[in-house]
PDB file of C-alpha atoms in Angstrom:
ATOM      1  CA  MET A   1     -72.959  34.912 -29.552  1.00  0.00           C
ATOM      2  CA  ASN A   2     -70.852  38.024 -30.188  1.00  0.00           C
ATOM      3  CA  ASN A   3     -70.505  39.090 -33.824  1.00  0.00           C
ATOM      4  CA  THR A   4     -68.120  41.995 -34.311  1.00  0.00           C
ATOM      5  CA  THR A   5     -67.454  43.608 -37.677  1.00  0.00           C
ATOM      6  CA  VAL A   6     -64.797  46.228 -38.299  1.00  0.00           C
ATOM      7  CA  THR A   7     -65.169  48.572 -41.286  1.00  0.00           C
ATOM      8  CA  ALA A   8     -63.538  51.770 -42.497  1.00  0.00           C
ATOM      9  CA  SER A   9     -64.765  55.078 -41.161  1.00  0.00           C
ATOM     10  CA  PRO A  10     -64.793  58.434 -42.974  1.00  0.00           C
ATOM     11  CA  ASN A  11     -62.152  59.566 -40.463  1.00  0.00           C
ATOM     12  CA  PRO A  12     -58.842  57.859 -41.461  1.00  0.00           C
ATOM     13  CA  ASN A  13     -57.801  57.379 -37.805  1.00  0.00           C
ATOM     14  CA  LYS A  14     -61.045  55.656 -36.886  1.00  0.00           C
ATOM     15  CA  LYS A  15     -62.707  52.339 -37.641  1.00  0.00           C
ATOM     16  CA  ARG A  16     -66.354  51.554 -37.228  1.00  0.00           C
ATOM     17  CA  ILE A  17     -67.192  48.525 -35.118  1.00  0.00           C
ATOM     18  CA  LYS A  18     -70.578  46.868 -35.333  1.00  0.00           C
ATOM     19  CA  ASN A  19     -71.489  44.712 -32.369  1.00  0.00           C
ATOM     20  CA  ASP A  20     -74.451  42.369 -32.449  1.00  0.00           C
ATOM     21  CA  ARG A  21     -75.061  41.412 -28.835  1.00  0.00           C
ATOM     22  CA  GLY A  22     -78.333  39.899 -27.770  1.00  0.00           C
ATOM     23  CA  GLY A  23     -80.151  41.193 -30.832  1.00  0.00           C
ATOM     24  CA  ALA A  24     -79.143  44.813 -30.191  1.00  0.00           C
ATOM     25  CA  LYS A  25     -76.981  46.237 -32.945  1.00  0.00           C
ATOM     26  CA  LYS A  26     -74.640  49.041 -32.013  1.00  0.00           C
ATOM     27  CA  GLU A  27     -72.096  50.884 -34.109  1.00  0.00           C
ATOM     28  CA  GLU A  28     -69.137  52.595 -32.480  1.00  0.00           C
ATOM     29  CA  GLU A  29     -66.038  54.348 -33.703  1.00  0.00           C
ATOM     30  CA  CYS A  30     -62.683  53.298 -32.353  1.00  0.00           C
ATOM     31  CA  ASP A  31     -59.122  54.405 -32.851  1.00  0.00           C
ATOM     32  CA  ALA A  32     -57.733  52.431 -35.810  1.00  0.00           C
ATOM     33  CA  GLU A  33     -54.140  52.513 -34.570  1.00  0.00           C
ATOM     34  CA  ALA A  34     -55.129  51.307 -31.103  1.00  0.00           C
ATOM     35  CA  TRP A  35     -57.385  48.616 -32.556  1.00  0.00           C
ATOM     36  CA  ASP A  36     -54.630  47.350 -34.880  1.00  0.00           C
ATOM     37  CA  THR A  37     -52.080  47.357 -32.052  1.00  0.00           C
ATOM     38  CA  LEU A  38     -54.403  45.377 -29.775  1.00  0.00           C
ATOM     39  CA  SER A  39     -55.384  42.958 -32.518  1.00  0.00           C
ATOM     40  CA  LYS A  40     -51.792  42.265 -33.580  1.00  0.00           C
ATOM     41  CA  SER A  41     -50.608  41.727 -30.014  1.00  0.00           C
ATOM     42  CA  PHE A  42     -53.503  39.446 -29.083  1.00  0.00           C
ATOM     43  CA  LYS A  43     -52.900  37.351 -32.208  1.00  0.00           C
ATOM     44  CA  GLN A  44     -49.210  37.010 -31.275  1.00  0.00           C
ATOM     45  CA  VAL A  45     -50.110  35.990 -27.722  1.00  0.00           C
ATOM     46  CA  GLN A  46     -52.695  33.479 -28.943  1.00  0.00           C
ATOM     47  CA  SER A  47     -50.163  31.930 -31.305  1.00  0.00           C
ATOM     48  CA  VAL A  48     -47.617  31.478 -28.488  1.00  0.00           C
ATOM     49  CA  LEU A  49     -50.287  30.088 -26.140  1.00  0.00           C
ATOM     50  CA  ASP A  50     -51.487  27.630 -28.798  1.00  0.00           C
ATOM     51  CA  HIS A  51     -47.897  26.469 -29.273  1.00  0.00           C
ATOM     52  CA  ASN A  52     -47.525  26.067 -25.495  1.00  0.00           C
ATOM     53  CA  SER A  53     -50.693  23.990 -25.431  1.00  0.00           C
ATOM     54  CA  ASP A  54     -49.158  21.620 -27.992  1.00  0.00           C
ATOM     55  CA  LEU A  55     -45.911  21.479 -26.007  1.00  0.00           C
ATOM     56  CA  ILE A  56     -47.805  20.683 -22.797  1.00  0.00           C
ATOM     57  CA  LYS A  57     -49.635  17.835 -24.543  1.00  0.00           C
ATOM     58  CA  GLN A  58     -46.273  16.467 -25.689  1.00  0.00           C
ATOM     59  CA  VAL A  59     -44.840  16.772 -22.164  1.00  0.00           C
ATOM     60  CA  ASN A  60     -47.850  14.882 -20.783  1.00  0.00           C
ATOM     61  CA  ALA A  61     -47.532  12.157 -23.417  1.00  0.00           C
ATOM     62  CA  ASN A  62     -43.814  11.814 -22.694  1.00  0.00           C
ATOM     63  CA  HIS A  63     -44.479  11.638 -18.957  1.00  0.00           C
ATOM     64  CA  GLN A  64     -47.156   8.982 -19.332  1.00  0.00           C
ATOM     65  CA  SER A  65     -44.903   6.877 -21.581  1.00  0.00           C
ATOM     66  CA  LYS A  66     -42.294   6.671 -18.790  1.00  0.00           C
ATOM     67  CA  ILE A  67     -39.661   6.047 -21.463  1.00  0.00           C
ATOM     68  CA  PRO A  68     -36.369   7.483 -20.184  1.00  0.00           C
ATOM     69  CA  ASP A  69     -35.522   9.263 -23.480  1.00  0.00           C
ATOM     70  CA  ASN A  70     -38.963  10.912 -23.543  1.00  0.00           C
ATOM     71  CA  LEU A  71     -38.560  12.069 -19.957  1.00  0.00           C
ATOM     72  CA  VAL A  72     -35.211  13.631 -20.882  1.00  0.00           C
ATOM     73  CA  LYS A  73     -36.912  15.412 -23.830  1.00  0.00           C
ATOM     74  CA  ASN A  74     -39.352  16.952 -21.361  1.00  0.00           C
ATOM     75  CA  VAL A  75     -36.573  19.065 -19.878  1.00  0.00           C
ATOM     76  CA  SER A  76     -36.095  20.976 -23.126  1.00  0.00           C
ATOM     77  CA  LEU A  77     -39.848  21.110 -23.776  1.00  0.00           C
ATOM     78  CA  ILE A  78     -40.487  22.617 -20.333  1.00  0.00           C
ATOM     79  CA  ARG A  79     -37.691  25.141 -20.933  1.00  0.00           C
ATOM     80  CA  GLU A  80     -39.354  26.104 -24.218  1.00  0.00           C
ATOM     81  CA  ILE A  81     -42.702  26.499 -22.426  1.00  0.00           C
ATOM     82  CA  ASN A  82     -41.049  28.785 -19.858  1.00  0.00           C
ATOM     83  CA  GLY A  83     -39.414  30.793 -22.654  1.00  0.00           C
ATOM     84  CA  ASN A  84     -42.789  31.166 -24.327  1.00  0.00           C
ATOM     85  CA  ILE A  85     -44.330  32.445 -21.096  1.00  0.00           C
ATOM     86  CA  THR A  86     -41.581  35.069 -21.038  1.00  0.00           C
ATOM     87  CA  LYS A  87     -42.491  35.963 -24.655  1.00  0.00           C
ATOM     88  CA  VAL A  88     -46.141  36.438 -23.671  1.00  0.00           C
ATOM     89  CA  MET A  89     -45.106  38.683 -20.785  1.00  0.00           C
ATOM     90  CA  SER A  90     -42.929  40.701 -23.170  1.00  0.00           C
ATOM     91  CA  ILE A  91     -45.743  41.055 -25.723  1.00  0.00           C
ATOM     92  CA  TYR A  92     -48.106  42.313 -23.016  1.00  0.00           C
ATOM     93  CA  SER A  93     -45.452  44.698 -21.707  1.00  0.00           C
ATOM     94  CA  ASP A  94     -44.877  46.079 -25.204  1.00  0.00           C
ATOM     95  CA  LEU A  95     -48.644  46.338 -25.706  1.00  0.00           C
ATOM     96  CA  SER A  96     -49.020  48.327 -22.507  1.00  0.00           C
ATOM     97  CA  PHE A  97     -46.264  50.706 -23.597  1.00  0.00           C
ATOM     98  CA  LYS A  98     -47.738  51.143 -27.099  1.00  0.00           C
ATOM     99  CA  VAL A  99     -51.284  51.747 -25.841  1.00  0.00           C
ATOM    100  CA  SER A 100     -50.013  54.254 -23.272  1.00  0.00           C
ATOM    101  CA  ASN A 101     -48.189  56.112 -26.040  1.00  0.00           C
ATOM    102  CA  ILE A 102     -51.288  56.109 -28.253  1.00  0.00           C
ATOM    103  CA  VAL A 103     -53.442  57.458 -25.419  1.00  0.00           C
ATOM    104  CA  GLU A 104     -50.878  60.135 -24.580  1.00  0.00           C
ATOM    105  CA  GLU A 105     -50.592  61.144 -28.241  1.00  0.00           C
ATOM    106  CA  ARG A 106     -54.385  61.409 -28.549  1.00  0.00           C
ATOM    107  CA  ARG A 107     -54.511  63.565 -25.404  1.00  0.00           C
ATOM    108  CA  ARG A 108     -51.833  65.874 -26.795  1.00  0.00           C
ATOM    109  CA  LEU A 109     -53.694  66.160 -30.099  1.00  0.00           C
ATOM    110  CA  LYS A 110     -56.976  66.826 -28.311  1.00  0.00           C
ATOM    111  CA  ASN A 111     -55.417  69.418 -25.998  1.00  0.00           C
ATOM    112  CA  GLY A 112     -53.654  71.051 -28.951  1.00  0.00           C
ATOM    113  CA  ALA A 113     -56.929  71.270 -30.883  1.00  0.00           C
ATOM    114  CA  GLU A 114     -58.702  72.730 -27.841  1.00  0.00           C
ATOM    115  CA  SER A 115     -55.935  75.301 -27.395  1.00  0.00           C
ATOM    116  CA  LYS A 116     -56.268  76.357 -31.029  1.00  0.00           C
ATOM    117  CA  LEU A 117     -60.025  76.719 -30.626  1.00  0.00           C
ATOM    118  CA  GLU A 118     -59.555  78.838 -27.512  1.00  0.00           C
ATOM    119  CA  SER A 119     -56.974  81.029 -29.282  1.00  0.00           C
ATOM    120  CA  ALA A 120     -59.264  81.473 -32.274  1.00  0.00           C
ATOM    121  CA  SER A 121     -62.235  82.424 -30.094  1.00  0.00           C
ATOM    122  CA  ASN A 122     -60.084  84.870 -28.083  1.00  0.00           C
ATOM    123  CA  GLU A 123     -58.900  86.570 -31.281  1.00  0.00           C
ATOM    124  CA  SER A 124     -62.454  87.200 -32.491  1.00  0.00           C
TER     125      SER A 124
END
């Protein structure tokens, strides 16, 4: 069983994550913005997928009933399922873009900090 706990870190841009895997406890720091972005996106995706699961169950029930009106309803249900798949693709695309921007921003900040350190050591 995987127990993960997220708590605040002294650094405002970081969160501490405690993992309890196989009896070994490990604490790591992660980027709070990245973590929140991932968490929000995965929750959105899960919500859409759960809704699709319900729609698929309804489509199956309608199909098994073989009632003409229910079969006609399946057309709109299947269109909604397809639209939801497009939503999931869009959420993942947005997530990829956001994570790429976060990584790039962190690299710029890190490189900027390293440049300042180099300048300071060269001045001394």
